[in-house]
Structure formats: structure tokens, C-alpha cells
Coordinates of C-alpha atoms in Angstrom, one line a residue:
M359 CA 46.9 0.3 -16.7
P360 CA 45.9 2.4 -13.6
H361 CA 44.3 5.8 -14.2
L362 CA 46.9 8.6 -13.6
E363 CA 44.4 10.6 -11.6
N364 CA 44.2 7.8 -9.1
V365 CA 48.0 7.5 -8.8
V366 CA 49.2 11.1 -9.1
L367 CA 47.1 13.3 -6.8
C368 CA 46.9 17.1 -6.9
R369 CA 49.1 17.5 -9.9
E370 CA 46.4 17.2 -12.6
S371 CA 47.5 20.4 -14.4
Q372 CA 51.2 19.4 -14.6
V373 CA 50.3 15.9 -15.8
S374 CA 48.0 17.3 -18.5
I375 CA 50.7 19.7 -19.8
L376 CA 53.3 16.9 -19.9
Q377 CA 51.0 14.5 -21.7
S378 CA 50.3 17.3 -24.3
L379 CA 54.1 17.9 -24.7
F380 CA 54.8 14.1 -25.1
G381 CA 52.0 13.7 -27.7
E382 CA 51.8 10.3 -29.5
R383 CA 54.6 7.8 -29.2
H384 CA 55.8 8.3 -32.8
H385 CA 55.5 12.1 -32.7
F386 CA 58.5 14.3 -32.1
S387 CA 58.2 15.8 -28.7
F388 CA 59.6 19.1 -27.4
P389 CA 63.4 18.8 -27.4
S390 CA 63.9 19.7 -23.7
I391 CA 61.6 20.3 -20.8
F392 CA 62.8 22.1 -17.6
I393 CA 60.7 21.2 -14.5
Y394 CA 61.4 23.1 -11.2
G395 CA 59.9 23.5 -7.8
H396 CA 60.8 23.1 -4.1
T397 CA 61.8 19.8 -2.6
A398 CA 58.9 17.3 -2.1
S399 CA 56.7 19.1 -4.7
G400 CA 56.2 15.9 -6.8
K401 CA 58.6 16.6 -9.6
T402 CA 60.4 13.2 -9.6
Y403 CA 57.3 11.2 -8.6
V404 CA 55.1 12.7 -11.3
T405 CA 57.7 12.3 -14.0
Q406 CA 58.6 8.7 -13.1
T407 CA 55.0 7.7 -12.7
L408 CA 53.9 9.2 -16.0
L409 CA 56.7 7.6 -18.0
K410 CA 56.2 4.2 -16.4
T411 CA 52.4 4.2 -16.6
L412 CA 52.5 5.2 -20.3
E413 CA 55.3 2.6 -20.8
L414 CA 57.5 5.1 -22.6
P415 CA 61.2 4.2 -23.2
H416 CA 63.2 6.3 -20.8
V417 CA 66.3 6.5 -18.6
F418 CA 66.3 8.2 -15.3
M419 CA 69.6 9.7 -14.0
N420 CA 70.5 11.3 -10.7
C421 CA 73.2 14.0 -11.2
V422 CA 74.3 13.7 -7.6
E423 CA 75.3 10.0 -8.1
C424 CA 76.7 10.7 -11.6
F425 CA 79.0 13.4 -10.4
T426 CA 81.3 13.6 -13.5
S427 CA 80.3 14.1 -17.1
R428 CA 81.9 10.8 -18.2
L429 CA 80.0 8.8 -15.6
L430 CA 76.7 10.5 -16.5
L431 CA 77.2 10.0 -20.3
E432 CA 78.2 6.4 -19.9
Q433 CA 75.3 5.6 -17.5
I434 CA 72.8 7.0 -20.0
L435 CA 74.2 5.1 -22.9
N436 CA 74.4 1.8 -21.0
K437 CA 70.8 2.1 -19.7
L438 CA 69.6 2.8 -23.3
N439 CA 71.6 -0.1 -24.5
H440 CA 69.9 -2.3 -21.9
L441 CA 66.5 -1.1 -23.2
R442 CA 67.3 -2.5 -26.7
S443 CA 68.9 -5.7 -25.4
S444 CA 65.5 -7.5 -25.4
E445 CA 65.7 -7.6 -29.2
G446 CA 69.3 -9.0 -29.2
G447 CA 71.3 -5.8 -28.9
C448 CA 74.8 -5.8 -27.6
S449 CA 74.9 -5.8 -23.8
T450 CA 78.6 -5.0 -23.4
H451 CA 79.7 -2.0 -21.3
I452 CA 80.0 1.2 -23.3
T453 CA 82.7 3.8 -22.6
C454 CA 82.3 7.4 -23.5
E455 CA 84.8 10.2 -22.8
T456 CA 83.4 13.3 -24.6
F457 CA 80.0 14.7 -25.6
N458 CA 80.9 14.2 -29.3
D459 CA 81.3 10.5 -28.6
F460 CA 78.0 10.5 -26.7
V461 CA 76.2 11.9 -29.8
R462 CA 77.8 9.3 -32.1
L463 CA 77.0 6.4 -29.7
F464 CA 73.5 7.6 -29.0
K465 CA 72.7 7.6 -32.7
Q466 CA 74.0 4.0 -33.0
I467 CA 71.9 2.8 -30.1
T468 CA 68.7 4.4 -31.1
K469 CA 68.8 2.7 -34.5
A470 CA 67.3 -0.3 -32.8
E471 CA 63.8 -1.2 -33.9
S472 CA 62.5 -0.9 -30.3
L473 CA 63.7 2.7 -30.0
K474 CA 63.6 3.9 -33.6
D475 CA 59.9 4.8 -34.1
Q476 CA 59.1 6.4 -30.7
T477 CA 60.3 9.2 -28.5
V478 CA 63.1 8.3 -26.1
Y479 CA 63.1 10.3 -22.8
I480 CA 66.2 11.1 -20.8
V481 CA 65.4 12.4 -17.3
L482 CA 68.2 14.3 -15.4
D483 CA 67.2 14.7 -11.7
K484 CA 69.0 17.2 -9.5
A485 CA 70.0 18.9 -12.7
E486 CA 71.5 21.9 -10.9
Y487 CA 74.7 19.8 -10.5
L488 CA 75.2 20.0 -14.3
R489 CA 76.4 23.5 -13.7
D490 CA 79.5 22.1 -12.0
M491 CA 80.4 19.9 -15.0
E492 CA 81.9 20.7 -18.4
A493 CA 80.5 23.9 -20.0
N494 CA 79.2 22.1 -23.1
L495 CA 77.1 19.6 -21.3
L496 CA 74.0 21.6 -20.5
P497 CA 73.8 23.3 -24.0
G498 CA 74.4 19.8 -25.6
F499 CA 71.5 18.2 -23.7
L500 CA 69.2 21.1 -24.5
R501 CA 69.9 20.5 -28.3
L502 CA 70.3 16.8 -28.2
Q503 CA 67.4 16.2 -30.6
E504 CA 68.9 18.5 -33.1
L505 CA 72.5 17.2 -32.7
T506 CA 71.4 13.5 -33.1
D507 CA 68.5 13.9 -35.5
R508 CA 66.6 11.5 -33.3
N509 CA 63.3 11.6 -31.5
V510 CA 64.6 12.3 -28.1
T511 CA 63.4 14.6 -25.2
V512 CA 65.6 15.6 -22.3
L513 CA 63.8 16.5 -19.0
F514 CA 65.6 18.5 -16.4
L515 CA 64.3 18.3 -12.8
S516 CA 65.6 21.0 -10.4
E517 CA 64.9 23.0 -7.3
I518 CA 66.5 26.1 -9.0
V519 CA 64.8 28.4 -11.5
W520 CA 65.9 28.3 -15.1
E521 CA 67.4 31.8 -15.0
K522 CA 70.1 30.3 -12.7
F523 CA 71.0 27.8 -15.5
R524 CA 71.0 30.0 -18.6
P525 CA 74.6 30.5 -19.9
N526 CA 75.7 34.0 -20.7
T527 CA 76.4 33.0 -24.3
G528 CA 72.8 31.9 -24.8
C529 CA 71.4 28.5 -25.5
F530 CA 68.3 26.7 -26.7
E531 CA 65.4 27.5 -24.4
P532 CA 63.6 24.6 -22.9
F533 CA 59.9 24.4 -22.1
V534 CA 59.7 25.5 -18.5
L535 CA 57.1 23.9 -16.1
Y536 CA 56.7 25.0 -12.5
F537 CA 55.5 22.6 -9.7
P538 CA 54.1 24.8 -6.9
D539 CA 54.2 23.8 -3.3
Y540 CA 51.4 21.6 -2.1
S541 CA 48.7 23.5 -0.2
I542 CA 47.3 22.3 3.1
G543 CA 44.3 20.9 1.2
N544 CA 46.6 19.1 -1.2
L545 CA 48.6 17.6 1.7
Q546 CA 45.4 16.5 3.5
K547 CA 44.2 14.7 0.3
I548 CA 47.5 13.0 -0.4
L549 CA 48.2 11.9 3.1
S550 CA 44.6 10.7 3.7
H551 CA 45.0 8.5 0.6
D552 CA 47.5 6.4 2.5
H553 CA 45.0 5.3 5.1
P554 CA 45.5 1.7 6.5
P555 CA 42.9 -0.8 5.3
E556 CA 41.9 -1.8 8.8
Y557 CA 40.6 1.7 9.6
S558 CA 38.0 3.8 7.8
A559 CA 39.0 6.6 5.5
D560 CA 37.2 9.2 7.6
F561 CA 39.1 8.1 10.8
Y562 CA 42.5 8.4 9.1
A563 CA 41.5 11.7 7.5
A564 CA 40.6 13.1 10.9
Y565 CA 44.0 12.0 12.2
I566 CA 45.8 13.7 9.2
N567 CA 43.8 16.9 9.9
I568 CA 45.1 16.9 13.5
L569 CA 48.7 16.2 12.3
L570 CA 48.7 19.0 9.8
G571 CA 47.2 21.3 12.4
V572 CA 50.3 20.8 14.6
F573 CA 53.1 20.5 12.0
Y574 CA 52.0 22.6 8.9
T575 CA 53.4 25.8 10.3
V576 CA 56.9 24.3 10.7
C577 CA 57.0 21.6 8.1
R578 CA 55.5 21.4 4.6
D579 CA 57.7 18.7 3.2
L580 CA 55.5 15.9 2.0
K581 CA 58.1 13.2 2.7
E582 CA 58.7 14.3 6.3
L583 CA 55.0 14.7 7.0
R584 CA 54.4 11.2 5.6
H585 CA 57.1 9.9 8.0
L586 CA 55.5 11.7 10.9
A587 CA 52.0 10.4 10.0
V588 CA 53.3 6.7 10.0
L589 CA 55.3 7.3 13.2
N590 CA 52.5 8.7 15.3
F591 CA 49.4 6.9 14.0
P592 CA 49.7 3.9 16.5
K593 CA 49.5 6.4 19.4
Y594 CA 46.4 8.0 17.9
C595 CA 44.8 4.6 17.6
E596 CA 45.7 3.5 21.1
P597 CA 42.4 4.4 22.8
V598 CA 40.5 2.6 20.1
V599 CA 42.6 -0.5 20.3
K600 CA 42.2 -0.5 24.1
G601 CA 38.5 -0.1 23.8
E602 CA 38.5 3.2 25.7
A603 CA 37.1 5.2 22.7
N604 CA 35.6 4.6 19.3
E605 CA 36.6 6.1 16.0
R606 CA 34.2 9.0 16.4
D607 CA 35.5 10.2 19.8
T608 CA 37.5 12.9 18.2
R609 CA 38.0 15.0 21.4
K610 CA 39.3 12.0 23.4
L611 CA 41.6 10.9 20.6
W612 CA 43.0 14.5 20.3
R613 CA 43.7 14.7 24.1
N614 CA 45.6 11.5 23.9
I615 CA 47.8 12.4 20.9
E616 CA 48.3 16.1 21.4
P617 CA 51.3 16.0 23.9
H618 CA 53.0 13.4 21.8
L619 CA 52.7 15.4 18.5
K620 CA 54.1 18.4 20.3
R621 CA 57.0 16.3 21.6
A622 CA 57.6 15.0 18.1
M623 CA 58.1 18.6 16.8
Q624 CA 61.5 18.5 18.6
T625 CA 62.7 15.9 16.0
V626 CA 61.2 17.2 12.8
Y627 CA 63.7 16.7 9.9
L628 CA 66.5 15.7 12.2
R629 CA 65.5 12.0 12.5
E630 CA 67.8 11.9 15.5
I631 CA 65.9 8.9 17.0
S632 CA 64.6 5.9 15.1
S633 CA 61.0 4.8 14.7
S634 CA 61.4 2.0 17.3
Q635 CA 63.0 4.4 19.8
W636 CA 60.2 6.9 19.3
E637 CA 57.6 4.2 20.0
K638 CA 59.5 3.6 23.3
V639 CA 59.4 7.3 24.1
Q640 CA 55.6 7.3 23.6
K641 CA 55.1 4.2 25.7
D642 CA 57.2 5.4 28.6
D643 CA 56.2 9.1 28.5
T644 CA 59.8 10.1 28.5
D645 CA 61.3 13.2 27.0
P646 CA 63.3 12.6 23.8
A647 CA 65.8 15.2 25.0
Q648 CA 66.8 12.6 27.7
L649 CA 68.0 10.2 25.0
K650 CA 71.6 11.5 25.0
G651 CA 74.9 9.9 24.2
L652 CA 75.6 7.2 21.7
S653 CA 73.0 4.8 23.2
A654 CA 70.3 7.1 21.7
Y655 CA 71.7 6.5 18.2
T656 CA 71.9 2.7 18.0
H657 CA 69.5 2.7 15.0
V658 CA 70.1 6.3 13.8
E659 CA 68.7 7.1 10.3
L660 CA 71.3 8.9 8.2
P661 CA 71.2 10.0 4.6
Y662 CA 73.1 7.8 2.2
Y663 CA 76.1 10.0 1.7
S664 CA 76.3 11.1 5.3
K665 CA 77.0 7.4 6.1
F666 CA 80.1 7.5 3.9
I667 CA 81.2 10.8 5.5
L668 CA 80.9 9.2 9.0
I669 CA 82.8 6.0 7.8
A670 CA 85.6 8.2 6.4
A671 CA 85.7 10.2 9.6
Y672 CA 86.0 7.0 11.7
L673 CA 88.9 5.8 9.6
A674 CA 90.6 9.1 9.8
S675 CA 90.1 9.2 13.5
Y676 CA 91.5 5.8 14.4
N677 CA 94.0 4.9 11.6
P678 CA 97.5 6.3 11.8
A679 CA 98.1 8.9 9.0
R680 CA 101.0 6.9 7.6
T681 CA 98.6 4.0 6.7
D682 CA 96.5 6.0 4.3
K683 CA 98.6 5.0 1.2
R684 CA 98.5 1.4 2.2
F685 CA 94.7 1.3 2.4
F686 CA 93.6 3.7 -0.3
L687 CA 96.2 4.0 -3.0
K688 CA 96.2 1.5 -5.9
H689 CA 99.3 2.9 -7.5
H690 CA 102.5 4.3 -6.1
G691 CA 103.5 7.8 -6.6
K692 CA 103.2 11.2 -5.1
I693 CA 99.8 12.7 -4.5
K694 CA 98.8 16.1 -3.1
K695 CA 97.6 16.0 0.4
T696 CA 94.1 17.4 0.9
S697 CA 92.4 18.0 4.2
F698 CA 89.6 15.6 4.9
L699 CA 87.1 18.2 6.0
K700 CA 87.2 21.8 4.7
K701 CA 86.1 24.9 6.5
H702 CA 82.4 25.8 5.9
E703 CA 81.7 22.2 4.8
K704 CA 78.2 21.1 6.0
I705 CA 78.6 18.4 8.5
T706 CA 76.6 20.2 11.2
S707 CA 73.9 17.5 11.4
L708 CA 76.5 14.8 12.3
V709 CA 77.9 17.1 15.1
T710 CA 74.3 17.7 16.3
L711 CA 73.8 14.0 16.5
Q712 CA 77.0 13.7 18.6
L713 CA 78.5 11.4 16.0
L714 CA 81.4 13.8 15.3
T715 CA 82.9 16.2 17.8
L716 CA 85.0 19.3 17.2
V717 CA 88.6 19.1 18.5
G718 CA 91.1 21.9 18.7
H719 CA 90.1 25.5 18.0
D720 CA 87.6 27.0 15.5
D721 CA 90.2 29.6 14.3
Q722 CA 92.7 27.1 13.0
L723 CA 94.1 28.2 9.7
D724 CA 93.6 24.9 7.9
G725 CA 90.0 24.6 9.1
P726 CA 88.3 23.0 12.1
K727 CA 89.2 19.4 13.1
Y728 CA 86.7 16.8 13.9
K729 CA 86.9 13.4 15.6
C730 CA 84.5 10.5 15.2
T731 CA 83.0 9.5 18.5
V732 CA 81.0 6.4 17.6
S733 CA 81.8 2.9 18.7
L734 CA 83.2 0.1 16.5
D735 CA 79.9 -1.8 16.6
F736 CA 78.0 1.3 15.6
I737 CA 80.2 2.1 12.6
R738 CA 80.2 -1.6 11.5
A739 CA 76.4 -1.4 11.5
I740 CA 76.4 1.8 9.4
A741 CA 79.0 0.3 7.0
R742 CA 76.9 -2.8 6.5
T743 CA 74.0 -0.7 5.2
V744 CA 76.1 0.6 2.3
N745 CA 78.0 -2.8 1.7
F746 CA 81.3 -1.5 2.9
D747 CA 83.6 -3.9 4.8
I748 CA 85.2 -1.4 7.2
I749 CA 87.3 -4.1 9.0
K750 CA 89.5 -4.4 5.9
Y751 CA 90.5 -0.7 6.3
L752 CA 91.2 -0.6 10.0
Y753 CA 94.8 -0.7 11.1
D754 CA 94.0 -2.4 14.4
F755 CA 92.7 -5.5 12.6
L756 CA 95.8 -6.1 10.4

């Protein structure tokens, strides 16, 4: 078993507190723990690593993916059921419609020998989305240990403070644990830990120091900084690879990488060009602003749900409206027509990337209209990454 201090860096205090709260496997832990902090502050990584390293029975749920209470409750029960299946438990799919049903089924599942004499942990990531579900869900999870009379702890992971969750009617108060932002020293230590084996630790640490010197004022997101570190490291190594400098020629290495890091600041967070395209920009000394039009986005990196928005926009742009029922309704009958994109909906990044374009006027009463501008080959490539056969839903291919 790896030592936690070698796996989880710069979160020793939080790990120590969580281990104290968890206690021994057979001890009753704190009923509910609320962990909050800004994005990329290590909440999810620390929690997952701790539970896996200690080999504690747990289920991890993302409340964005489980966007209804029924879906969330069923996923928890079925994952727990899978944990006990190794001892011959039933592996059939469990259905659950209400929280009362959830409590009853949870008590049945946790009777299994493998779960009975130890704490079971339920982790709810992106817990702020619970506020949009049924009103009894949050208070129920907070008191799940009491309601089920089982050794269970529910961990809530959120970017929002607990005061934004607390119902007006009152509820059981969880243990609140704050994850502060990483300091520049923390980021230096974490990023330097990722150094490639073919280069010395000091050489990579010097590179990270330069990287943070350029980007720390505009970006403190560990995930984005990690991406930038991987993306720009080959350019930093270039003089060493060519034999024009050695690993200790810090000044020459800095002069070589400085203009490229400053150019990379234009694409922080947006990811509007891929890693392979960025390598071409560095090689040819061209300005990324010149990569305009759809050709610049052949391998664009989009968030998971943005891909579905783009696919839906493409279908809405190129299929006749009268074919919607044919493609998307399983049952006949009247349905209320809803606009595909509502006013104030956040699709600005897709517009910035020139994947969608505004048509009509901004002051339309039913909200702005957008048209998808990507090619068929492009949308097929995007659809393949999410296992969606878009050809089946295009009118021109009937």
C-alpha cells in the first residue's frame, strides 16, 4: 500500500482530519461530512485516493451526471449491490422511486457480510446540484446513518459554502472541512512531482518555476497548469535535445521558451487549439490568432456535455423541424414545444470557437437563434467520441 503522503501532496492537514473522522473500519464514523473549496483544490482527488488507498467500501457519485433524484438513488443502490456481489449477492438492476424506498433497500443491501461490520461511504461530488432536486433529498442524506441505523457516512463535495445549502427549516449539521487554494509553493511542489524520468528533478523544477512565473497571475487552476506544463515542456527541452545547451543553462532555456509561454497565455482555459496544433505553432513560429476558421478546430478539445450541445445544434440546424418527432419521439402524442436554446444560456465558448454563430437579432422575444457552422466530417468526429451515431438522425441520409 503506498504511503498517502507520497500520493497526496500539500493536503496533509485535510488527510489527517479525514482519517481521524473515519476512525477504524468497524467504528461508526461521523454521519455526514461537507467538503468545500474552489475548483482544482484537490477535494475529489484526495477523497477518492484516501478511500481507495485505505480500501474502504464506497460509492462515488457525480450529481451532474445523476441529474434526477431517482437516477441518483438507483445508481447508489446498484453500485452498493455490486460491492456485495463478490459474495454471491443479487446482481439484478434495482429500481427506486422515493427516498423511503431508498432507505428500505439500503438496509437490505448492507446486511451483507462484506458490508455489515464496517463503515460504508457514499461520496456525492458536485453536491450543489442536490439543491435542484427534491427538498427531502439533502436532509435525508445528512441523516442517513440515523434513518437506516447502519454504519454509513455521506461525504458532500462542493465549490459552494455550507451556508448556501442549509435549509430554512433546519437540518442535521455535517462536519465542515475546507480545502484552501494551493499556494504557489504548493503548485511548484505538485507540478515538479510529475517530472519525466528522462530528465532530472532539478531540471523539471526549474521549468515549473518559469511556467508559474508567467501563468500564476492569470491561472491558478492546477488542472490547467498541468496541461500547460505538458504542452510546453518539449519547447523548453529543445535546446538541450539539439545540443545547443545543457540542463544548467537556465538563461538560454528561458530566452528560448519565454515568447512561446507568452503566446500560450492567449489560449489559457479556452483550449481552442489542440496539443498537436500548438506544437505546429511552436515549430513554425506562427501566431495562434492566425488559426481562424474551422480548419483550426479539426481536433478541438471540448468538455463532455458541450459535445452533446454541439451535436444537438447541428441536428437542429440541418434537419427540417417536421422531422423532430420522427427521430426523437418513442411514443405518439402531443408534447409542448420548447426552444432549443434559451436566453442567457451559457454557450458563449462554442460561439467564441466559431462552432456556433448567432443568426437573427439579439432582441428577439423568444431568445437568440444560433446556427451550427461545423462540417459533417467534424460533427461525425465529435459524435464518435461520445458513441453517438449521428448519421441515424440526419434527414439527408434517410
